[in-house]
Amino acid sequence: MSSADVLMTSRSFAEYRAMFALDDHDLGGVILDCGGGASGFVAEAAAAGARALAADPLYARGAAVLAERLPLDLEQAAAMITANADRFVWEWYGSARRHREMRLNAGSAFVADLRRRPGSYLAAGLPYLPLADRSVDLVLCSHLLFTWTGRFGQEWHRAAIAEMSRVCRGEVRIFPLVRMGDAEPVAFLDALRADLRAEGLVCEVREVPYEFQRGANRMLTVGRRP
Ligand SMILES: C[S@@+](CC[C@H](N)C(=O)[O-])C[C@H]1O[C@@H](n2cnc3c(N)ncnc32)[C@H](O)[C@@H]1O
């Protein structure tokens, strides 16, 4: 998948907190947002006193190009959601207006932070990350793995998770576990978990206090066997 053919999305720090069931302990270490896109997580985490960085091939395009493209992408994403409203659950946001506001604010925070602190945004694509072994405490991956199983197969997922685990001292958390569009569960999840187990990684599926895409309320956590 090239980053050019995916709409940029701007999930907020609040959405990340819920999608990944983040608590104060989680926010105390260095966090990598992998496939960060235009998410406001890094910017808003810094404002809240946490240390975070993001990786995405998209960042190679530079702040000016991304800032120009983002409003259009957010409009298209919102229109796609409106056109498929029955595929979404609105309780967490309360209203479509609140959802839109959060995404716009997160997008603005991303653009401002990318301009001010470009070093926090690594132009890099899985399954390769330009980071040392065990250099971050927590890796978060939102709406990339599993979401795009039409484009990425089981072996790519294995390599991507192994790479995120390599750079991580703690846990890798991946959300959601269903495909974009039809929200179907990923057919190879059990086989993938067996592959990861064979590499000494322990996977767990955990429910989280967030659901927007109907049926998407679980994350995969991956840690090292003690
Ligand atoms: C749907 S967006 C999700 C963005 C953000 N995590 C969020 O939740 O709002 C998927 C992101 O994955 C990025 N991406 C595509 N291929 C990637 C790869 N090989 N490694 C890392 N990120 C990739 C895309 O550029 C895009 O920004």
PDB file of C-alpha atoms and ligand atoms in Angstrom:
ATOM      1  CA  MET A   1       0.000   0.000   0.000  1.00  0.00           C
ATOM      2  CA  SER A   2       1.401   3.387  -0.835  1.00  0.00           C
ATOM      3  CA  SER A   3       0.640   6.241   1.535  1.00  0.00           C
ATOM      4  CA  ALA A   4      -0.622   8.228  -1.469  1.00  0.00           C
ATOM      5  CA  ASP A   5      -3.740   6.109  -1.945  1.00  0.00           C
ATOM      6  CA  VAL A   6      -4.972   6.128   1.677  1.00  0.00           C
ATOM      7  CA  LEU A   7      -6.931   9.069   3.033  1.00  0.00           C
ATOM      8  CA  MET A   8      -5.083  10.847   5.814  1.00  0.00           C
ATOM      9  CA  THR A   9      -6.982  10.540   9.077  1.00  0.00           C
ATOM     10  CA  SER A  10      -6.530  12.532  12.269  1.00  0.00           C
ATOM     11  CA  ARG A  11      -7.536  10.599  15.325  1.00  0.00           C
ATOM     12  CA  SER A  12      -7.053  12.490  18.568  1.00  0.00           C
ATOM     13  CA  PHE A  13      -5.207  11.748  21.794  1.00  0.00           C
ATOM     14  CA  ALA A  14      -8.600  11.065  23.455  1.00  0.00           C
ATOM     15  CA  GLU A  15      -9.454   8.482  20.786  1.00  0.00           C
ATOM     16  CA  TYR A  16      -6.032   6.825  21.179  1.00  0.00           C
ATOM     17  CA  ARG A  17      -6.491   6.700  24.970  1.00  0.00           C
ATOM     18  CA  ALA A  18      -9.734   4.792  24.468  1.00  0.00           C
ATOM     19  CA  MET A  19      -8.712   2.612  21.490  1.00  0.00           C
ATOM     20  CA  PHE A  20      -5.618   1.408  23.349  1.00  0.00           C
ATOM     21  CA  ALA A  21      -7.006   1.538  26.921  1.00  0.00           C
ATOM     22  CA  LEU A  22      -4.082   3.774  27.898  1.00  0.00           C
ATOM     23  CA  ASP A  23      -3.597   4.530  31.585  1.00  0.00           C
ATOM     24  CA  ASP A  24      -1.226   6.925  33.350  1.00  0.00           C
ATOM     25  CA  HIS A  25       1.446   4.224  33.615  1.00  0.00           C
ATOM     26  CA  ASP A  26       1.342   3.663  29.837  1.00  0.00           C
ATOM     27  CA  LEU A  27       1.714   7.405  29.268  1.00  0.00           C
ATOM     28  CA  GLY A  28       4.783   7.587  31.514  1.00  0.00           C
ATOM     29  CA  GLY A  29       7.192   6.026  28.986  1.00  0.00           C
ATOM     30  CA  VAL A  30       8.310   6.747  25.425  1.00  0.00           C
ATOM     31  CA  ILE A  31       5.522   5.855  22.963  1.00  0.00           C
ATOM     32  CA  LEU A  32       5.775   5.186  19.226  1.00  0.00           C
ATOM     33  CA  ASP A  33       2.680   5.797  17.072  1.00  0.00           C
ATOM     34  CA  CYS A  34       3.372   3.478  14.138  1.00  0.00           C
ATOM     35  CA  GLY A  35       1.475   4.381  10.966  1.00  0.00           C
ATOM     36  CA  GLY A  36       0.705   7.658  12.728  1.00  0.00           C
ATOM     37  CA  GLY A  37      -0.648   9.442   9.644  1.00  0.00           C
ATOM     38  CA  ALA A  38      -2.085  12.834  10.554  1.00  0.00           C
ATOM     39  CA  SER A  39      -3.099  11.688  14.014  1.00  0.00           C
ATOM     40  CA  GLY A  40      -2.872  14.294  16.750  1.00  0.00           C
ATOM     41  CA  PHE A  41      -1.549  11.736  19.234  1.00  0.00           C
ATOM     42  CA  VAL A  42       2.114  12.824  19.312  1.00  0.00           C
ATOM     43  CA  ALA A  43       1.268  16.533  19.486  1.00  0.00           C
ATOM     44  CA  GLU A  44      -1.450  16.159  22.102  1.00  0.00           C
ATOM     45  CA  ALA A  45       0.592  13.676  24.145  1.00  0.00           C
ATOM     46  CA  ALA A  46       3.471  16.193  24.274  1.00  0.00           C
ATOM     47  CA  ALA A  47       1.044  18.901  25.421  1.00  0.00           C
ATOM     48  CA  ALA A  48      -0.068  16.525  28.191  1.00  0.00           C
ATOM     49  CA  GLY A  49       3.566  15.960  29.263  1.00  0.00           C
ATOM     50  CA  ALA A  50       4.074  12.540  27.617  1.00  0.00           C
ATOM     51  CA  ARG A  51       6.934  11.603  25.256  1.00  0.00           C
ATOM     52  CA  ALA A  52       5.852  10.251  21.880  1.00  0.00           C
ATOM     53  CA  LEU A  53       7.032   9.995  18.290  1.00  0.00           C
ATOM     54  CA  ALA A  54       5.411   8.728  15.115  1.00  0.00           C
ATOM     55  CA  ALA A  55       6.528   6.760  12.047  1.00  0.00           C
ATOM     56  CA  ASP A  56       4.797   6.803   8.658  1.00  0.00           C
ATOM     57  CA  PRO A  57       6.095   6.804   5.047  1.00  0.00           C
ATOM     58  CA  LEU A  58       3.797   9.793   4.506  1.00  0.00           C
ATOM     59  CA  TYR A  59       6.106  12.120   6.426  1.00  0.00           C
ATOM     60  CA  ALA A  60       8.645  12.017   3.569  1.00  0.00           C
ATOM     61  CA  ARG A  61       6.310  14.375   1.701  1.00  0.00           C
ATOM     62  CA  GLY A  62       6.978  17.241   4.076  1.00  0.00           C
ATOM     63  CA  ALA A  63       4.771  19.473   6.177  1.00  0.00           C
ATOM     64  CA  ALA A  64       3.691  21.875   3.416  1.00  0.00           C
ATOM     65  CA  VAL A  65       2.321  19.117   1.165  1.00  0.00           C
ATOM     66  CA  LEU A  66       0.570  17.311   4.026  1.00  0.00           C
ATOM     67  CA  ALA A  67      -0.934  20.519   5.431  1.00  0.00           C
ATOM     68  CA  GLU A  68      -2.399  21.343   2.024  1.00  0.00           C
ATOM     69  CA  ARG A  69      -3.799  17.856   1.482  1.00  0.00           C
ATOM     70  CA  LEU A  70      -5.214  17.202   4.965  1.00  0.00           C
ATOM     71  CA  PRO A  71      -8.443  19.307   4.912  1.00  0.00           C
ATOM     72  CA  LEU A  72      -9.568  17.626   1.684  1.00  0.00           C
ATOM     73  CA  ASP A  73      -8.792  14.136   3.027  1.00  0.00           C
ATOM     74  CA  LEU A  74     -10.677  14.834   6.273  1.00  0.00           C
ATOM     75  CA  GLU A  75     -13.701  16.042   4.265  1.00  0.00           C
ATOM     76  CA  GLN A  76     -13.624  12.895   2.109  1.00  0.00           C
ATOM     77  CA  ALA A  77     -13.295  10.642   5.161  1.00  0.00           C
ATOM     78  CA  ALA A  78     -16.238  12.421   6.852  1.00  0.00           C
ATOM     79  CA  ALA A  79     -18.342  12.054   3.687  1.00  0.00           C
ATOM     80  CA  MET A  80     -17.503   8.346   3.535  1.00  0.00           C
ATOM     81  CA  ILE A  81     -18.641   7.921   7.144  1.00  0.00           C
ATOM     82  CA  THR A  82     -21.880   9.865   6.529  1.00  0.00           C
ATOM     83  CA  ALA A  83     -22.631   7.739   3.464  1.00  0.00           C
ATOM     84  CA  ASN A  84     -22.155   4.539   5.505  1.00  0.00           C
ATOM     85  CA  ALA A  85     -23.550   5.769   8.850  1.00  0.00           C
ATOM     86  CA  ASP A  86     -25.116   2.372   9.694  1.00  0.00           C
ATOM     87  CA  ARG A  87     -21.636   0.819   9.835  1.00  0.00           C
ATOM     88  CA  PHE A  88     -20.728   3.051  12.788  1.00  0.00           C
ATOM     89  CA  VAL A  89     -21.692   3.298  16.457  1.00  0.00           C
ATOM     90  CA  TRP A  90     -21.956   6.878  17.699  1.00  0.00           C
ATOM     91  CA  GLU A  91     -22.158   6.494  21.512  1.00  0.00           C
ATOM     92  CA  TRP A  92     -18.483   7.207  22.200  1.00  0.00           C
ATOM     93  CA  TYR A  93     -18.556  10.505  20.284  1.00  0.00           C
ATOM     94  CA  GLY A  94     -22.100  11.525  21.167  1.00  0.00           C
ATOM     95  CA  SER A  95     -22.701  13.124  17.762  1.00  0.00           C
ATOM     96  CA  ALA A  96     -21.324  13.377  14.240  1.00  0.00           C
ATOM     97  CA  ARG A  97     -20.521  17.013  14.996  1.00  0.00           C
ATOM     98  CA  ARG A  98     -18.320  16.071  17.968  1.00  0.00           C
ATOM     99  CA  HIS A  99     -16.569  13.427  15.867  1.00  0.00           C
ATOM    100  CA  ARG A 100     -15.820  15.954  13.147  1.00  0.00           C
ATOM    101  CA  GLU A 101     -14.608  18.560  15.661  1.00  0.00           C
ATOM    102  CA  MET A 102     -12.215  16.094  17.295  1.00  0.00           C
ATOM    103  CA  ARG A 103     -10.721  15.075  13.953  1.00  0.00           C
ATOM    104  CA  LEU A 104     -10.286  18.685  12.791  1.00  0.00           C
ATOM    105  CA  ASN A 105      -8.640  19.713  16.075  1.00  0.00           C
ATOM    106  CA  ALA A 106      -6.351  16.679  16.001  1.00  0.00           C
ATOM    107  CA  GLY A 107      -5.407  17.461  12.379  1.00  0.00           C
ATOM    108  CA  SER A 108      -4.518  21.057  13.299  1.00  0.00           C
ATOM    109  CA  ALA A 109      -2.451  19.870  16.258  1.00  0.00           C
ATOM    110  CA  PHE A 110      -0.607  17.416  13.963  1.00  0.00           C
ATOM    111  CA  VAL A 111       0.249  20.035  11.338  1.00  0.00           C
ATOM    112  CA  ALA A 112       1.455  22.569  13.912  1.00  0.00           C
ATOM    113  CA  ASP A 113       3.584  19.959  15.701  1.00  0.00           C
ATOM    114  CA  LEU A 114       5.043  18.553  12.459  1.00  0.00           C
ATOM    115  CA  ARG A 115       6.200  22.083  11.584  1.00  0.00           C
ATOM    116  CA  ARG A 116       7.519  22.854  15.066  1.00  0.00           C
ATOM    117  CA  ARG A 117       9.093  19.470  15.954  1.00  0.00           C
ATOM    118  CA  PRO A 118       9.741  17.576  12.664  1.00  0.00           C
ATOM    119  CA  GLY A 119      12.205  15.296  14.463  1.00  0.00           C
ATOM    120  CA  SER A 120       9.279  13.611  16.234  1.00  0.00           C
ATOM    121  CA  TYR A 121       7.945  12.330  12.879  1.00  0.00           C
ATOM    122  CA  LEU A 122       9.996   9.589  11.195  1.00  0.00           C
ATOM    123  CA  ALA A 123       9.514   8.941   7.483  1.00  0.00           C
ATOM    124  CA  ALA A 124       9.565   5.147   7.716  1.00  0.00           C
ATOM    125  CA  GLY A 125       7.425   2.197   6.698  1.00  0.00           C
ATOM    126  CA  LEU A 126       6.859  -1.179   8.243  1.00  0.00           C
ATOM    127  CA  PRO A 127       8.295  -3.738   8.270  1.00  0.00           C
ATOM    128  CA  TYR A 128      11.417  -1.551   8.793  1.00  0.00           C
ATOM    129  CA  LEU A 129      11.774   1.064  11.525  1.00  0.00           C
ATOM    130  CA  PRO A 130      14.920   3.211  11.867  1.00  0.00           C
ATOM    131  CA  LEU A 131      15.036   2.750  15.641  1.00  0.00           C
ATOM    132  CA  ALA A 132      17.365   0.825  17.933  1.00  0.00           C
ATOM    133  CA  ASP A 133      16.303  -2.402  19.660  1.00  0.00           C
ATOM    134  CA  ARG A 134      14.109  -1.781  22.724  1.00  0.00           C
ATOM    135  CA  SER A 135      14.279   1.986  22.375  1.00  0.00           C
ATOM    136  CA  VAL A 136      10.620   2.765  23.181  1.00  0.00           C
ATOM    137  CA  ASP A 137       8.326   1.583  25.975  1.00  0.00           C
ATOM    138  CA  LEU A 138       5.073   1.152  24.064  1.00  0.00           C
ATOM    139  CA  VAL A 139       4.127   0.920  20.382  1.00  0.00           C
ATOM    140  CA  LEU A 140       0.620   1.838  19.219  1.00  0.00           C
ATOM    141  CA  CYS A 141      -0.645   0.963  15.763  1.00  0.00           C
ATOM    142  CA  SER A 142      -4.066   2.300  14.800  1.00  0.00           C
ATOM    143  CA  HIS A 143      -5.966   1.417  11.619  1.00  0.00           C
ATOM    144  CA  LEU A 144      -3.084  -0.035   9.614  1.00  0.00           C
ATOM    145  CA  LEU A 145      -2.551  -3.695  10.465  1.00  0.00           C
ATOM    146  CA  PHE A 146      -5.683  -5.873  10.058  1.00  0.00           C
ATOM    147  CA  THR A 147      -7.582  -2.837   8.719  1.00  0.00           C
ATOM    148  CA  TRP A 148      -5.910  -3.260   5.327  1.00  0.00           C
ATOM    149  CA  THR A 149      -5.711  -7.059   5.059  1.00  0.00           C
ATOM    150  CA  GLY A 150      -6.840  -6.760   1.439  1.00  0.00           C
ATOM    151  CA  ARG A 151      -3.433  -5.211   0.724  1.00  0.00           C
ATOM    152  CA  PHE A 152      -1.179  -6.777   3.350  1.00  0.00           C
ATOM    153  CA  GLY A 153      -1.052 -10.526   3.913  1.00  0.00           C
ATOM    154  CA  GLN A 154      -0.198 -12.733   6.896  1.00  0.00           C
ATOM    155  CA  GLU A 155       3.570 -12.733   6.273  1.00  0.00           C
ATOM    156  CA  TRP A 156       3.692  -8.923   6.072  1.00  0.00           C
ATOM    157  CA  HIS A 157       1.755  -8.745   9.352  1.00  0.00           C
ATOM    158  CA  ARG A 158       4.190 -11.156  10.997  1.00  0.00           C
ATOM    159  CA  ALA A 159       7.195  -9.139   9.849  1.00  0.00           C
ATOM    160  CA  ALA A 160       5.566  -5.826  10.844  1.00  0.00           C
ATOM    161  CA  ILE A 161       4.715  -7.072  14.344  1.00  0.00           C
ATOM    162  CA  ALA A 162       8.179  -8.608  14.798  1.00  0.00           C
ATOM    163  CA  GLU A 163       9.723  -5.240  13.841  1.00  0.00           C
ATOM    164  CA  MET A 164       7.497  -3.233  16.205  1.00  0.00           C
ATOM    165  CA  SER A 165       8.369  -5.733  18.960  1.00  0.00           C
ATOM    166  CA  ARG A 166      12.089  -5.382  18.214  1.00  0.00           C
ATOM    167  CA  VAL A 167      12.080  -1.640  18.950  1.00  0.00           C
ATOM    168  CA  CYS A 168       9.859  -2.021  22.022  1.00  0.00           C
ATOM    169  CA  ARG A 169      10.798  -2.687  25.655  1.00  0.00           C
ATOM    170  CA  GLY A 170       7.159  -3.177  26.637  1.00  0.00           C
ATOM    171  CA  GLU A 171       4.017  -3.921  24.692  1.00  0.00           C
ATOM    172  CA  VAL A 172       2.848  -3.458  21.104  1.00  0.00           C
ATOM    173  CA  ARG A 173      -0.866  -2.642  20.853  1.00  0.00           C
ATOM    174  CA  ILE A 174      -2.780  -2.916  17.596  1.00  0.00           C
ATOM    175  CA  PHE A 175      -6.340  -1.686  16.965  1.00  0.00           C
ATOM    176  CA  PRO A 176      -8.739  -2.683  15.481  1.00  0.00           C
ATOM    177  CA  LEU A 177      -8.836  -6.393  14.622  1.00  0.00           C
ATOM    178  CA  VAL A 178     -11.374  -6.154  11.811  1.00  0.00           C
ATOM    179  CA  ARG A 179     -11.092  -5.140   8.176  1.00  0.00           C
ATOM    180  CA  MET A 180     -11.971  -1.693   6.908  1.00  0.00           C
ATOM    181  CA  GLY A 181     -15.333  -1.535   5.171  1.00  0.00           C
ATOM    182  CA  ASP A 182     -17.011  -4.842   5.924  1.00  0.00           C
ATOM    183  CA  ALA A 183     -15.698  -5.068   9.544  1.00  0.00           C
ATOM    184  CA  GLU A 184     -15.112  -8.803   9.034  1.00  0.00           C
ATOM    185  CA  PRO A 185     -12.651 -10.504  11.412  1.00  0.00           C
ATOM    186  CA  VAL A 186      -9.234 -11.198   9.935  1.00  0.00           C
ATOM    187  CA  ALA A 187      -9.146 -14.784   8.670  1.00  0.00           C
ATOM    188  CA  PHE A 188      -5.462 -15.386   9.486  1.00  0.00           C
ATOM    189  CA  LEU A 189      -5.443 -13.991  13.040  1.00  0.00           C
ATOM    190  CA  ASP A 190      -5.093 -17.391  14.775  1.00  0.00           C
ATOM    191  CA  ALA A 191      -2.377 -18.563  12.363  1.00  0.00           C
ATOM    192  CA  LEU A 192      -0.540 -15.254  12.807  1.00  0.00           C
ATOM    193  CA  ARG A 193      -0.678 -15.616  16.590  1.00  0.00           C
ATOM    194  CA  ALA A 194       0.856 -19.081  16.245  1.00  0.00           C
ATOM    195  CA  ASP A 195       3.660 -17.641  14.054  1.00  0.00           C
ATOM    196  CA  LEU A 196       4.363 -14.948  16.661  1.00  0.00           C
ATOM    197  CA  ARG A 197       4.303 -17.475  19.502  1.00  0.00           C
ATOM    198  CA  ALA A 198       6.990 -19.441  17.645  1.00  0.00           C
ATOM    199  CA  GLU A 199       9.125 -16.244  17.718  1.00  0.00           C
ATOM    200  CA  GLY A 200       8.803 -15.957  21.497  1.00  0.00           C
ATOM    201  CA  LEU A 201       6.052 -13.324  21.427  1.00  0.00           C
ATOM    202  CA  VAL A 202       2.901 -13.536  23.514  1.00  0.00           C
ATOM    203  CA  CYS A 203      -0.358 -12.184  22.048  1.00  0.00           C
ATOM    204  CA  GLU A 204      -3.580 -11.378  23.817  1.00  0.00           C
ATOM    205  CA  VAL A 205      -6.880 -10.007  22.563  1.00  0.00           C
ATOM    206  CA  ARG A 206      -8.354  -7.374  24.890  1.00  0.00           C
ATOM    207  CA  GLU A 207     -11.635  -5.501  24.779  1.00  0.00           C
ATOM    208  CA  VAL A 208     -11.258  -1.706  24.897  1.00  0.00           C
ATOM    209  CA  PRO A 209     -13.651   1.088  25.971  1.00  0.00           C
ATOM    210  CA  TYR A 210     -14.117   2.334  22.396  1.00  0.00           C
ATOM    211  CA  GLU A 211     -16.174   1.315  19.384  1.00  0.00           C
ATOM    212  CA  PHE A 212     -16.838   3.376  16.275  1.00  0.00           C
ATOM    213  CA  GLN A 213     -16.676   1.005  13.333  1.00  0.00           C
ATOM    214  CA  ARG A 214     -19.372  -1.491  14.346  1.00  0.00           C
ATOM    215  CA  GLY A 215     -17.780  -4.587  15.911  1.00  0.00           C
ATOM    216  CA  ALA A 216     -14.330  -2.963  16.278  1.00  0.00           C
ATOM    217  CA  ASN A 217     -13.825  -2.913  20.034  1.00  0.00           C
ATOM    218  CA  ARG A 218     -10.818  -5.169  20.589  1.00  0.00           C
ATOM    219  CA  MET A 219      -7.062  -4.704  20.348  1.00  0.00           C
ATOM    220  CA  LEU A 220      -4.197  -7.176  20.044  1.00  0.00           C
ATOM    221  CA  THR A 221      -1.398  -6.799  22.587  1.00  0.00           C
ATOM    222  CA  VAL A 222       1.993  -8.336  21.830  1.00  0.00           C
ATOM    223  CA  GLY A 223       4.744  -8.732  24.415  1.00  0.00           C
ATOM    224  CA  ARG A 224       7.854 -10.797  24.920  1.00  0.00           C
ATOM    225  CA  ARG A 225       7.638 -14.097  26.766  1.00  0.00           C
ATOM    226  CA  PRO A 226       9.201 -13.592  30.247  1.00  0.00           C
TER     227      PRO A 226
HETATM  228  C1  LIG B   1      -5.852   4.849   8.071  1.00  0.00           C
HETATM  229  S1  LIG B   1      -4.349   5.664   8.384  1.00  0.00           S
HETATM  230  C2  LIG B   1      -4.314   5.674  10.174  1.00  0.00           C
HETATM  231  C3  LIG B   1      -3.573   6.862  10.698  1.00  0.00           C
HETATM  232  C4  LIG B   1      -3.582   7.034  12.225  1.00  0.00           C
HETATM  233  N1  LIG B   1      -2.903   5.911  12.862  1.00  0.00           N
HETATM  234  C5  LIG B   1      -4.975   7.161  12.757  1.00  0.00           C
HETATM  235  O1  LIG B   1      -5.461   6.239  13.421  1.00  0.00           O
HETATM  236  O2  LIG B   1      -5.624   8.200  12.525  1.00  0.00           O
HETATM  237  C6  LIG B   1      -3.113   4.430   7.973  1.00  0.00           C
HETATM  238  C7  LIG B   1      -1.725   5.036   7.929  1.00  0.00           C
HETATM  239  O3  LIG B   1      -0.767   3.999   7.705  1.00  0.00           O
HETATM  240  C8  LIG B   1       0.267   4.545   6.902  1.00  0.00           C
HETATM  241  N2  LIG B   1       1.046   3.462   6.273  1.00  0.00           N
HETATM  242  C9  LIG B   1       0.863   2.871   5.072  1.00  0.00           C
HETATM  243  N3  LIG B   1       1.793   1.920   4.880  1.00  0.00           N
HETATM  244  C10 LIG B   1       2.593   1.918   5.975  1.00  0.00           C
HETATM  245  C11 LIG B   1       3.738   1.166   6.374  1.00  0.00           C
HETATM  246  N4  LIG B   1       4.255   0.213   5.590  1.00  0.00           N
HETATM  247  N5  LIG B   1       4.310   1.436   7.577  1.00  0.00           N
HETATM  248  C12 LIG B   1       3.791   2.386   8.381  1.00  0.00           C
HETATM  249  N6  LIG B   1       2.707   3.130   8.048  1.00  0.00           N
HETATM  250  C13 LIG B   1       2.118   2.909   6.862  1.00  0.00           C
HETATM  251  C14 LIG B   1      -0.458   5.422   5.900  1.00  0.00           C
HETATM  252  O4  LIG B   1       0.415   6.379   5.309  1.00  0.00           O
HETATM  253  C15 LIG B   1      -1.524   6.054   6.815  1.00  0.00           C
HETATM  254  O5  LIG B   1      -1.082   7.266   7.357  1.00  0.00           O
END
